[in-house]
PDB file of C-alpha atoms in Angstrom:
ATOM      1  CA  UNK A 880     128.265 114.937 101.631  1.00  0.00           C
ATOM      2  CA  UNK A 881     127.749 116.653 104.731  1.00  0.00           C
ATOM      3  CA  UNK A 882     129.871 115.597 108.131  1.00  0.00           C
ATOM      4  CA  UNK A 883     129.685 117.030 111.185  1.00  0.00           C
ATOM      5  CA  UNK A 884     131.595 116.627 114.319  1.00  0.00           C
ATOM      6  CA  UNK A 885     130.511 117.223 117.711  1.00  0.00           C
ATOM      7  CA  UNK A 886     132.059 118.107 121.092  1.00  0.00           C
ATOM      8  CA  UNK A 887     132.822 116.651 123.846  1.00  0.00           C
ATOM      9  CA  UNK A 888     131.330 113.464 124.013  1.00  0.00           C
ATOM     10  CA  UNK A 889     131.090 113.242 127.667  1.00  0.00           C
ATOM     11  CA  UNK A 890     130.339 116.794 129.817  1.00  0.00           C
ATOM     12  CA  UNK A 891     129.954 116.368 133.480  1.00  0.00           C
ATOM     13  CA  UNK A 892     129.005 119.501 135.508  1.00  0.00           C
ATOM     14  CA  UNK A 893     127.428 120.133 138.932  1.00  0.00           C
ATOM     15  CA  UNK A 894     123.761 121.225 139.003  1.00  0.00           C
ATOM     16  CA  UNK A 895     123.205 124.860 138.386  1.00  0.00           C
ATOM     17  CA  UNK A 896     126.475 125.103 136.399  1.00  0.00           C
ATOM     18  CA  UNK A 897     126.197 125.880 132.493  1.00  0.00           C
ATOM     19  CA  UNK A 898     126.917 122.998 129.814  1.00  0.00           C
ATOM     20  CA  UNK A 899     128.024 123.715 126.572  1.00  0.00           C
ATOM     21  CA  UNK A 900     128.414 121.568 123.072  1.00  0.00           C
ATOM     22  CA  UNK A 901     129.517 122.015 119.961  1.00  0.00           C
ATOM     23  CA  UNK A 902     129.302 121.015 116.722  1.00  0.00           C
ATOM     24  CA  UNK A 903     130.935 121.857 113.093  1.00  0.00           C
ATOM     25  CA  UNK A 904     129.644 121.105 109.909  1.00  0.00           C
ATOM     26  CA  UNK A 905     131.441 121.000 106.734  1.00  0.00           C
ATOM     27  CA  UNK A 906     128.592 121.750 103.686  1.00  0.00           C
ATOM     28  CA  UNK A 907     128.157 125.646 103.510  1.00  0.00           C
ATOM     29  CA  UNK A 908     124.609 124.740 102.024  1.00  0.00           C
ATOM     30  CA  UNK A 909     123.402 123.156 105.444  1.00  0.00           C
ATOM     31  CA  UNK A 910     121.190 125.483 106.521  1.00  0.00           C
ATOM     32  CA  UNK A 911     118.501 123.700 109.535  1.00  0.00           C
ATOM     33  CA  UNK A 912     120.754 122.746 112.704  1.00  0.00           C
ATOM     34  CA  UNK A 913     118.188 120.905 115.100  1.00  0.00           C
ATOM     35  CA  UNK A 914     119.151 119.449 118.644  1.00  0.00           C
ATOM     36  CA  UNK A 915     117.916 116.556 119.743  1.00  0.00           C
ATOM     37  CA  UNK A 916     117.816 114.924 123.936  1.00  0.00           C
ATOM     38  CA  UNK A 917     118.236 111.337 123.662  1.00  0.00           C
ATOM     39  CA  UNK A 918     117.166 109.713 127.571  1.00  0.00           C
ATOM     40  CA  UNK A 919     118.301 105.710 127.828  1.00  0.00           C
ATOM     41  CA  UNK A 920     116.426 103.417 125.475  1.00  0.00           C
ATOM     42  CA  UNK A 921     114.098 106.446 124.633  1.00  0.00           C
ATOM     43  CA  UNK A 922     113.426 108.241 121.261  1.00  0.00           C
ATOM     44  CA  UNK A 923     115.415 111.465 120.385  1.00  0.00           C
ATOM     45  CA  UNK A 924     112.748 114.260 120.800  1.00  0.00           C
ATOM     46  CA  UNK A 925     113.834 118.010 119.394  1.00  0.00           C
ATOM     47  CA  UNK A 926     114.520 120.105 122.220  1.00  0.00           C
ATOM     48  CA  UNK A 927     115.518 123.512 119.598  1.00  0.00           C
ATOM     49  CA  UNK A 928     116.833 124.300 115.997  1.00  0.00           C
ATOM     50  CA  UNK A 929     117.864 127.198 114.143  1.00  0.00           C
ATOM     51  CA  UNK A 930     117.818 128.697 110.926  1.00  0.00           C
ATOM     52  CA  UNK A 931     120.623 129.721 108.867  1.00  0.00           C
ATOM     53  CA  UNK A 932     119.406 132.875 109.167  1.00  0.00           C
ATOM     54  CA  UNK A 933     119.587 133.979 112.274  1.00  0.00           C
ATOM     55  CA  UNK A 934     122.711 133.778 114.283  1.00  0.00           C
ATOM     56  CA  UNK A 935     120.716 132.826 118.064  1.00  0.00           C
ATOM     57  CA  UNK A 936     117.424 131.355 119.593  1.00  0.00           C
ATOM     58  CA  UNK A 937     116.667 130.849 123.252  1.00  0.00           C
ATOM     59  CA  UNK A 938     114.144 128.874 124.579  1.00  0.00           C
ATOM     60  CA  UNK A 939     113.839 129.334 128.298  1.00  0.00           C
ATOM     61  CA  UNK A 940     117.112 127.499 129.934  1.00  0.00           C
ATOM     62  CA  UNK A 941     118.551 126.366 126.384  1.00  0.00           C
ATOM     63  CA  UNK A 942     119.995 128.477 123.763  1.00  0.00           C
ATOM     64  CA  UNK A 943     122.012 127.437 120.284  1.00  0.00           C
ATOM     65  CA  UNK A 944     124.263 129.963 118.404  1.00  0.00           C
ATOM     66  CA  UNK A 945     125.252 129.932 115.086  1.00  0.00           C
ATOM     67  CA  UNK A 946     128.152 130.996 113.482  1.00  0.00           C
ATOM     68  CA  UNK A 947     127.709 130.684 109.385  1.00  0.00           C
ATOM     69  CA  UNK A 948     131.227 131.692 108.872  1.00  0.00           C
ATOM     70  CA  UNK A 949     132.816 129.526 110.705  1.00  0.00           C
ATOM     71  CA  UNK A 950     130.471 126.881 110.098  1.00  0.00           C
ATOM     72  CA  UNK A 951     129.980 125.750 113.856  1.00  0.00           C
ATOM     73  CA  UNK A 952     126.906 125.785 115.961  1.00  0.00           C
ATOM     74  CA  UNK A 953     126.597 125.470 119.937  1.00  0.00           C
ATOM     75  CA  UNK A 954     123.991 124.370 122.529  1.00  0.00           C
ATOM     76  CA  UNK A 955     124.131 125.962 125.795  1.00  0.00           C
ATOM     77  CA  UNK A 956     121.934 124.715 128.643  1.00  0.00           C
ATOM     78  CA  UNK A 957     122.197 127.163 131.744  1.00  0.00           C
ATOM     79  CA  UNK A 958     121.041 126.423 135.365  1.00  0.00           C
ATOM     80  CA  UNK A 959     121.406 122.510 134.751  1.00  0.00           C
ATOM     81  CA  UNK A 960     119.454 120.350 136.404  1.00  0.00           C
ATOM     82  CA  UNK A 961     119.805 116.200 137.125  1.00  0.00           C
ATOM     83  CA  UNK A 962     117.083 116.078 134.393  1.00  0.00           C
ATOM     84  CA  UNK A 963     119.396 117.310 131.779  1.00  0.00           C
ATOM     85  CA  UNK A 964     121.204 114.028 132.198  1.00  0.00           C
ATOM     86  CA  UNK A 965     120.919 112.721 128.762  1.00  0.00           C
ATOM     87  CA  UNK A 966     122.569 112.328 125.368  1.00  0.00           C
ATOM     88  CA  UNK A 967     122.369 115.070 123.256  1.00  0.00           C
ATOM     89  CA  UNK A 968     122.956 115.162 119.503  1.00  0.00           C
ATOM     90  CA  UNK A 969     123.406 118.115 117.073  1.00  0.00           C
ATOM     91  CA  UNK A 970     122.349 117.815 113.552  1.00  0.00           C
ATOM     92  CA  UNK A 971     122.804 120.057 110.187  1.00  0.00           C
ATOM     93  CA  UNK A 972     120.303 119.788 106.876  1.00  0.00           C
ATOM     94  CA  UNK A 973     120.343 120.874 103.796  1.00  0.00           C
ATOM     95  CA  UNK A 974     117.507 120.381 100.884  1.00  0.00           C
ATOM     96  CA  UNK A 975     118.146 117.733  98.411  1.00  0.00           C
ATOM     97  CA  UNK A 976     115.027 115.396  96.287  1.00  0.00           C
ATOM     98  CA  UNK A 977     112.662 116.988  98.357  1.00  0.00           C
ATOM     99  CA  UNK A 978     113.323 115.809 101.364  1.00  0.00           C
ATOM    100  CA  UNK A 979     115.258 117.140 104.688  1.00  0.00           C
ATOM    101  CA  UNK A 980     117.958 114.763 105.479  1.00  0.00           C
ATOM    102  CA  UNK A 981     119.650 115.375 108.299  1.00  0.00           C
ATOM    103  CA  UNK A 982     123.357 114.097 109.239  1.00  0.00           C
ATOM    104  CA  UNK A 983     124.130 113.660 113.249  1.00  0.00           C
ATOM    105  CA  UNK A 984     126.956 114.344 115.419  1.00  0.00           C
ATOM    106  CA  UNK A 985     127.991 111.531 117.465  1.00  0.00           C
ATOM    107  CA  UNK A 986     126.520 112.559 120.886  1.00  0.00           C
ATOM    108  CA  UNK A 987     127.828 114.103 123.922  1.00  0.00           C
ATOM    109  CA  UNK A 988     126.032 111.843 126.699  1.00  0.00           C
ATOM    110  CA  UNK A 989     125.746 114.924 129.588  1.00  0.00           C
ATOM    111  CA  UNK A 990     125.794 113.656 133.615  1.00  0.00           C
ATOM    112  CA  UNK A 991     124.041 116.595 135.572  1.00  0.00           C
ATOM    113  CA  UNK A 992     125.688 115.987 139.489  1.00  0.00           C
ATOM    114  CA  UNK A 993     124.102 117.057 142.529  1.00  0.00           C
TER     115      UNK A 993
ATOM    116  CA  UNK B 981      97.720 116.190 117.139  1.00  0.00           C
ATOM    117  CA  UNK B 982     100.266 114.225 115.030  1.00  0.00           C
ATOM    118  CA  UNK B 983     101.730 110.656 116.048  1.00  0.00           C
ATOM    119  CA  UNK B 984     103.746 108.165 114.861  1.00  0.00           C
ATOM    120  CA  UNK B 985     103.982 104.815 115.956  1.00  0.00           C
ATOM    121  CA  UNK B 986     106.119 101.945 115.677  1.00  0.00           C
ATOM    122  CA  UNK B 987     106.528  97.922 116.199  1.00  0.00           C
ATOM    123  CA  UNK B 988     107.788  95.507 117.305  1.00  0.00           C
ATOM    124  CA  UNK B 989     109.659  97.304 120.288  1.00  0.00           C
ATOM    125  CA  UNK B 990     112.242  94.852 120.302  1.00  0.00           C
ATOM    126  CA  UNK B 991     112.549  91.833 118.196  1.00  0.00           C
ATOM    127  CA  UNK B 992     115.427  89.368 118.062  1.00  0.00           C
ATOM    128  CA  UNK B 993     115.981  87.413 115.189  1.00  0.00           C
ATOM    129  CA  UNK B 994     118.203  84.493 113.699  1.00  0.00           C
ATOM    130  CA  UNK B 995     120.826  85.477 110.950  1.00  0.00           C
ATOM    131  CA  UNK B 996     119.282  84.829 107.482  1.00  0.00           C
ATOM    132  CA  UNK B 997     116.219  85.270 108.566  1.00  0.00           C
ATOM    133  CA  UNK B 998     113.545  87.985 107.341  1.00  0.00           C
ATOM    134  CA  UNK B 999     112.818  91.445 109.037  1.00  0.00           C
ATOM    135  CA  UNK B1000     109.746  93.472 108.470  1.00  0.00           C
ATOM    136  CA  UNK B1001     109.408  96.813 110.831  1.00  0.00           C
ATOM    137  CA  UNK B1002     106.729  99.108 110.165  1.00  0.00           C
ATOM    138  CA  UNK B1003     105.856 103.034 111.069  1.00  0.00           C
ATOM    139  CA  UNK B1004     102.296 104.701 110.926  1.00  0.00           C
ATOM    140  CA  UNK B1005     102.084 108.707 111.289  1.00  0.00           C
ATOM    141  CA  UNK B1006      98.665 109.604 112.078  1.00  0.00           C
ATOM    142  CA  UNK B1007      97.423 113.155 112.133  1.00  0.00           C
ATOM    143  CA  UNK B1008      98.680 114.246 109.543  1.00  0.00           C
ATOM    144  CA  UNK B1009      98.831 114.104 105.437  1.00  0.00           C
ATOM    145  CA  UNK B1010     101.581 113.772 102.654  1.00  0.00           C
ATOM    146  CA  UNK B1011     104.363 113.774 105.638  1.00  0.00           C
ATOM    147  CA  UNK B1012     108.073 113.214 104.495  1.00  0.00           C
ATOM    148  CA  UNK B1013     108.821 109.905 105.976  1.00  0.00           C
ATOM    149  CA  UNK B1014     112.668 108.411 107.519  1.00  0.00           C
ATOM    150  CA  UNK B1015     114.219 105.239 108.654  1.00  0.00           C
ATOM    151  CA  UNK B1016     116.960 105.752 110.731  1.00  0.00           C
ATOM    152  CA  UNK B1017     119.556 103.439 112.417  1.00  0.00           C
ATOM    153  CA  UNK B1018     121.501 103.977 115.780  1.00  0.00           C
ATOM    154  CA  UNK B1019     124.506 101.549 116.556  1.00  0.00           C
ATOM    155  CA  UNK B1020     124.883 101.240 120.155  1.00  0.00           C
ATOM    156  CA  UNK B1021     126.734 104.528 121.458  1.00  0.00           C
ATOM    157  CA  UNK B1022     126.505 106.411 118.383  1.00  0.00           C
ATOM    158  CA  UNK B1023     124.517 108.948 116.397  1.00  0.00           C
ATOM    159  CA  UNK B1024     121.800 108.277 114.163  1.00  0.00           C
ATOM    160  CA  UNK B1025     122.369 107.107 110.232  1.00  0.00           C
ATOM    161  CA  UNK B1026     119.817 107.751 108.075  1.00  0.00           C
ATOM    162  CA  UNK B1027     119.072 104.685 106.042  1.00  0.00           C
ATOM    163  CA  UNK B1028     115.818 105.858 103.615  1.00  0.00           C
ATOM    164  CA  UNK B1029     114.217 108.669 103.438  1.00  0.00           C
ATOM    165  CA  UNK B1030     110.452 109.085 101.391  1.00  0.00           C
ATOM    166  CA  UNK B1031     108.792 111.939 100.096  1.00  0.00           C
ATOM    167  CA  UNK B1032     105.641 110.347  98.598  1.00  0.00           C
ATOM    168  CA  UNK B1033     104.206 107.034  97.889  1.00  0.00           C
ATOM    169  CA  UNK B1034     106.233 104.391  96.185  1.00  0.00           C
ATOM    170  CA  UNK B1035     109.399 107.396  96.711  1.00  0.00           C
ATOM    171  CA  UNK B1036     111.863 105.373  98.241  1.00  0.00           C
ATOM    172  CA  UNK B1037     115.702 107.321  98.394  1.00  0.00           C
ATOM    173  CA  UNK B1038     118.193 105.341  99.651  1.00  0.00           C
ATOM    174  CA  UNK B1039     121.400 106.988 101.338  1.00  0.00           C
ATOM    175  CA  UNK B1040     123.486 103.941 102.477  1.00  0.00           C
ATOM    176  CA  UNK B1041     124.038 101.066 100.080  1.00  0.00           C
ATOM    177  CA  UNK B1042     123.120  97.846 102.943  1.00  0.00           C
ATOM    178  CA  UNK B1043     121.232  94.796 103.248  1.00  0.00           C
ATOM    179  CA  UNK B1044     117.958  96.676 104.004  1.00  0.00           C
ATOM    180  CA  UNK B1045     115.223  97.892 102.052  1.00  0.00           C
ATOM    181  CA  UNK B1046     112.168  99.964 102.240  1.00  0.00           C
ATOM    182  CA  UNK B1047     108.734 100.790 101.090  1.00  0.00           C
ATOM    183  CA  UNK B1048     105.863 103.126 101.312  1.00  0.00           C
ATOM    184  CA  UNK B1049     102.692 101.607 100.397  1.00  0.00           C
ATOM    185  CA  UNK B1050     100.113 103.933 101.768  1.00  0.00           C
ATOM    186  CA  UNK B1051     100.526 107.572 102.562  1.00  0.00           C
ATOM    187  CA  UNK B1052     101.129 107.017 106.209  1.00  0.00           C
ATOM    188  CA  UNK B1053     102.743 103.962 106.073  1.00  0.00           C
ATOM    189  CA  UNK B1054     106.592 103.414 105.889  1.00  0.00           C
ATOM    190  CA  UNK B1055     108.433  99.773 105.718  1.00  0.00           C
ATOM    191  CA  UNK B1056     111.795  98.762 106.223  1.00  0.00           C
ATOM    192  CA  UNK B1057     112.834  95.162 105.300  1.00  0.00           C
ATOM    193  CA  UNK B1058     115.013  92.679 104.685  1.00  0.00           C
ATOM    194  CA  UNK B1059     115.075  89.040 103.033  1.00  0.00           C
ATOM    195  CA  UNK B1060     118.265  87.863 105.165  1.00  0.00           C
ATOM    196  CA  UNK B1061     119.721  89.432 108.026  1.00  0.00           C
ATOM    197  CA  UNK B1062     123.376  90.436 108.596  1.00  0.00           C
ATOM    198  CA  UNK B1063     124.422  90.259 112.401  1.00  0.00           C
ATOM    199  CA  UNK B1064     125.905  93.984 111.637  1.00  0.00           C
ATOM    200  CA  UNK B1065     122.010  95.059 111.203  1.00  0.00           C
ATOM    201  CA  UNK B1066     121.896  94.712 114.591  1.00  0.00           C
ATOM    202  CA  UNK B1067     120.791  97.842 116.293  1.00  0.00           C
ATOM    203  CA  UNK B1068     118.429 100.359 117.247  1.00  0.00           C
ATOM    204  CA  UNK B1069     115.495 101.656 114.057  1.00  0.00           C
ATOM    205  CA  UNK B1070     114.297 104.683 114.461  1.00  0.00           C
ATOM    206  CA  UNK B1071     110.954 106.156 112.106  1.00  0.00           C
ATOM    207  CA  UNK B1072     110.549 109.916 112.135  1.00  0.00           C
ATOM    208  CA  UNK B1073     108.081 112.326 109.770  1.00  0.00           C
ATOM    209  CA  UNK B1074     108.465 115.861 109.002  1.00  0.00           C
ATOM    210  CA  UNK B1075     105.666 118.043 107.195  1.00  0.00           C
ATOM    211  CA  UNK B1076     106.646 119.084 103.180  1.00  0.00           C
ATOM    212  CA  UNK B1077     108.863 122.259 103.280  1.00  0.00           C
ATOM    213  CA  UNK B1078     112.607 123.906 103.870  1.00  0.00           C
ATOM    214  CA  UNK B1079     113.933 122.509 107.087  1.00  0.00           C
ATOM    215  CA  UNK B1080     111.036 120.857 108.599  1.00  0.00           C
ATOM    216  CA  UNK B1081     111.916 119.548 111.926  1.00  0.00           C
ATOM    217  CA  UNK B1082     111.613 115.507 112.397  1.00  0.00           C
ATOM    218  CA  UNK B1083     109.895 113.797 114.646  1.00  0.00           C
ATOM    219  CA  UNK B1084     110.680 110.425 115.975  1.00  0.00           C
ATOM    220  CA  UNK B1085     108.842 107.170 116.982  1.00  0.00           C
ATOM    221  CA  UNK B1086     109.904 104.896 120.040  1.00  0.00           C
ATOM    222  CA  UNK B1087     112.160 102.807 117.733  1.00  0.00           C
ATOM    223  CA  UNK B1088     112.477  99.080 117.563  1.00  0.00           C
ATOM    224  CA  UNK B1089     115.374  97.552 119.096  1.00  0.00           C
ATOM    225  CA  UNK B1090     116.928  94.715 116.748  1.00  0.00           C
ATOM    226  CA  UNK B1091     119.410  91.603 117.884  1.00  0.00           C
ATOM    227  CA  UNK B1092     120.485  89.335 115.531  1.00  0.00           C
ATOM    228  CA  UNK B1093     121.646  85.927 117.240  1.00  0.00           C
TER     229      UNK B1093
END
């Protein structure tokens, strides 16, 4: 099955600074990589995915890269802000019965400092 | 818009005793339904996953079980709790379709005393 690993699990940075997390994945047939912001206690809600088939997306502060190849995808969050203070959790799919089942990396729990 | 709701919040419960948590999606039709479990500190661990009515896969062989009864409806159980089912459920839905993205409810959070 699928495993993916994800890096570092703690990322402190001062506000305005960039933050960046990885993740590998080890199934060459994963091809849906969502990112998920996990606040305290609080559901994970999607902040951005790609698509095996393109290699970047950008959404405003956040971006995510993907490198097929090398089987690794990032998350970079620019201009932090003491908001981003959460966990964050990378994810890979792949098809299989029907449904999209998706395998998590173990969280890199972000501190945004002022 | 689409919703999806879960209960109890939080629920603590004796070892050997039953466990019944349920999800509703509204807003939507014929959704892919999850269960999902999150151990304190970790990543999520998808338990069941269901892609129709009375379509229950399971991915991790366990003391839990589930059920879809309705189209909207999604059911995980148990007849005797473990103390290592402690921790924190978590429902989501995606829409039918290649790499759908999933959606998550507020999650119940389970101690077993």
């Amino acid at each position: 099955g699928e495993n993916v690993e994800q890096h570092p699990s703690t990322l402190s940075v001062q506000e305005g600074d960039s933050a960046v997390i990885k993740c590998t994945y080890s199934d060459s047939a994963s091809n849906y990589f969502p990112w998920y912001k996990q606040e305290l206690g609080k559901r994970p809600q999607l902040i951005i995915d790609i698509r095996s088939n393109v290699g970047e997306k950008k959404d405003q502060r956040i971006a995510v890269t993907l490198n097929k190849t090398a089987k690794h995808f990032s998350l970079h969050i620019t201009e932090t802000q003491p908001e981003d203070s959460a966990v964050y959790f990378c994810a890979a799919s792949g098809v299989t019965g029907g449904g999209n089942k998706l395998t998590f990396g173990t969280g890199t729990q972000l501190k945004v400092e002022l | 818009s689409q919703t999806i709701h879960q209960w109890p919040a939080t629920l603590v419960q004796p070892v050997g005793s039953p466990l019944s948590l349920e999800c509703t999606v509204e807003g939507t039709s014929n959704p892919n339904l999850y269960w999902y479990r999150q151990a304190a500190g970790r990543g999520l661990q998808l338990l069941f996953y269901s892609v129709g009515i009375g379509q229950i896969s399971s991915e991790v062989p366990q003391n839990l079980s589930a059920s879809r009864p309705q189209d909207r409806q999604f059911i995980l159980s148990s007849k005797k709790l473990l103390l290592s089912d402690s921790g924190f459920y978590l429902c989501a839905w995606s829409t039918k379709g290649i790499n759908q993205p999933q959606h998550f409810g507020d999650g119940t959070r389970l101690s077993i005393l």
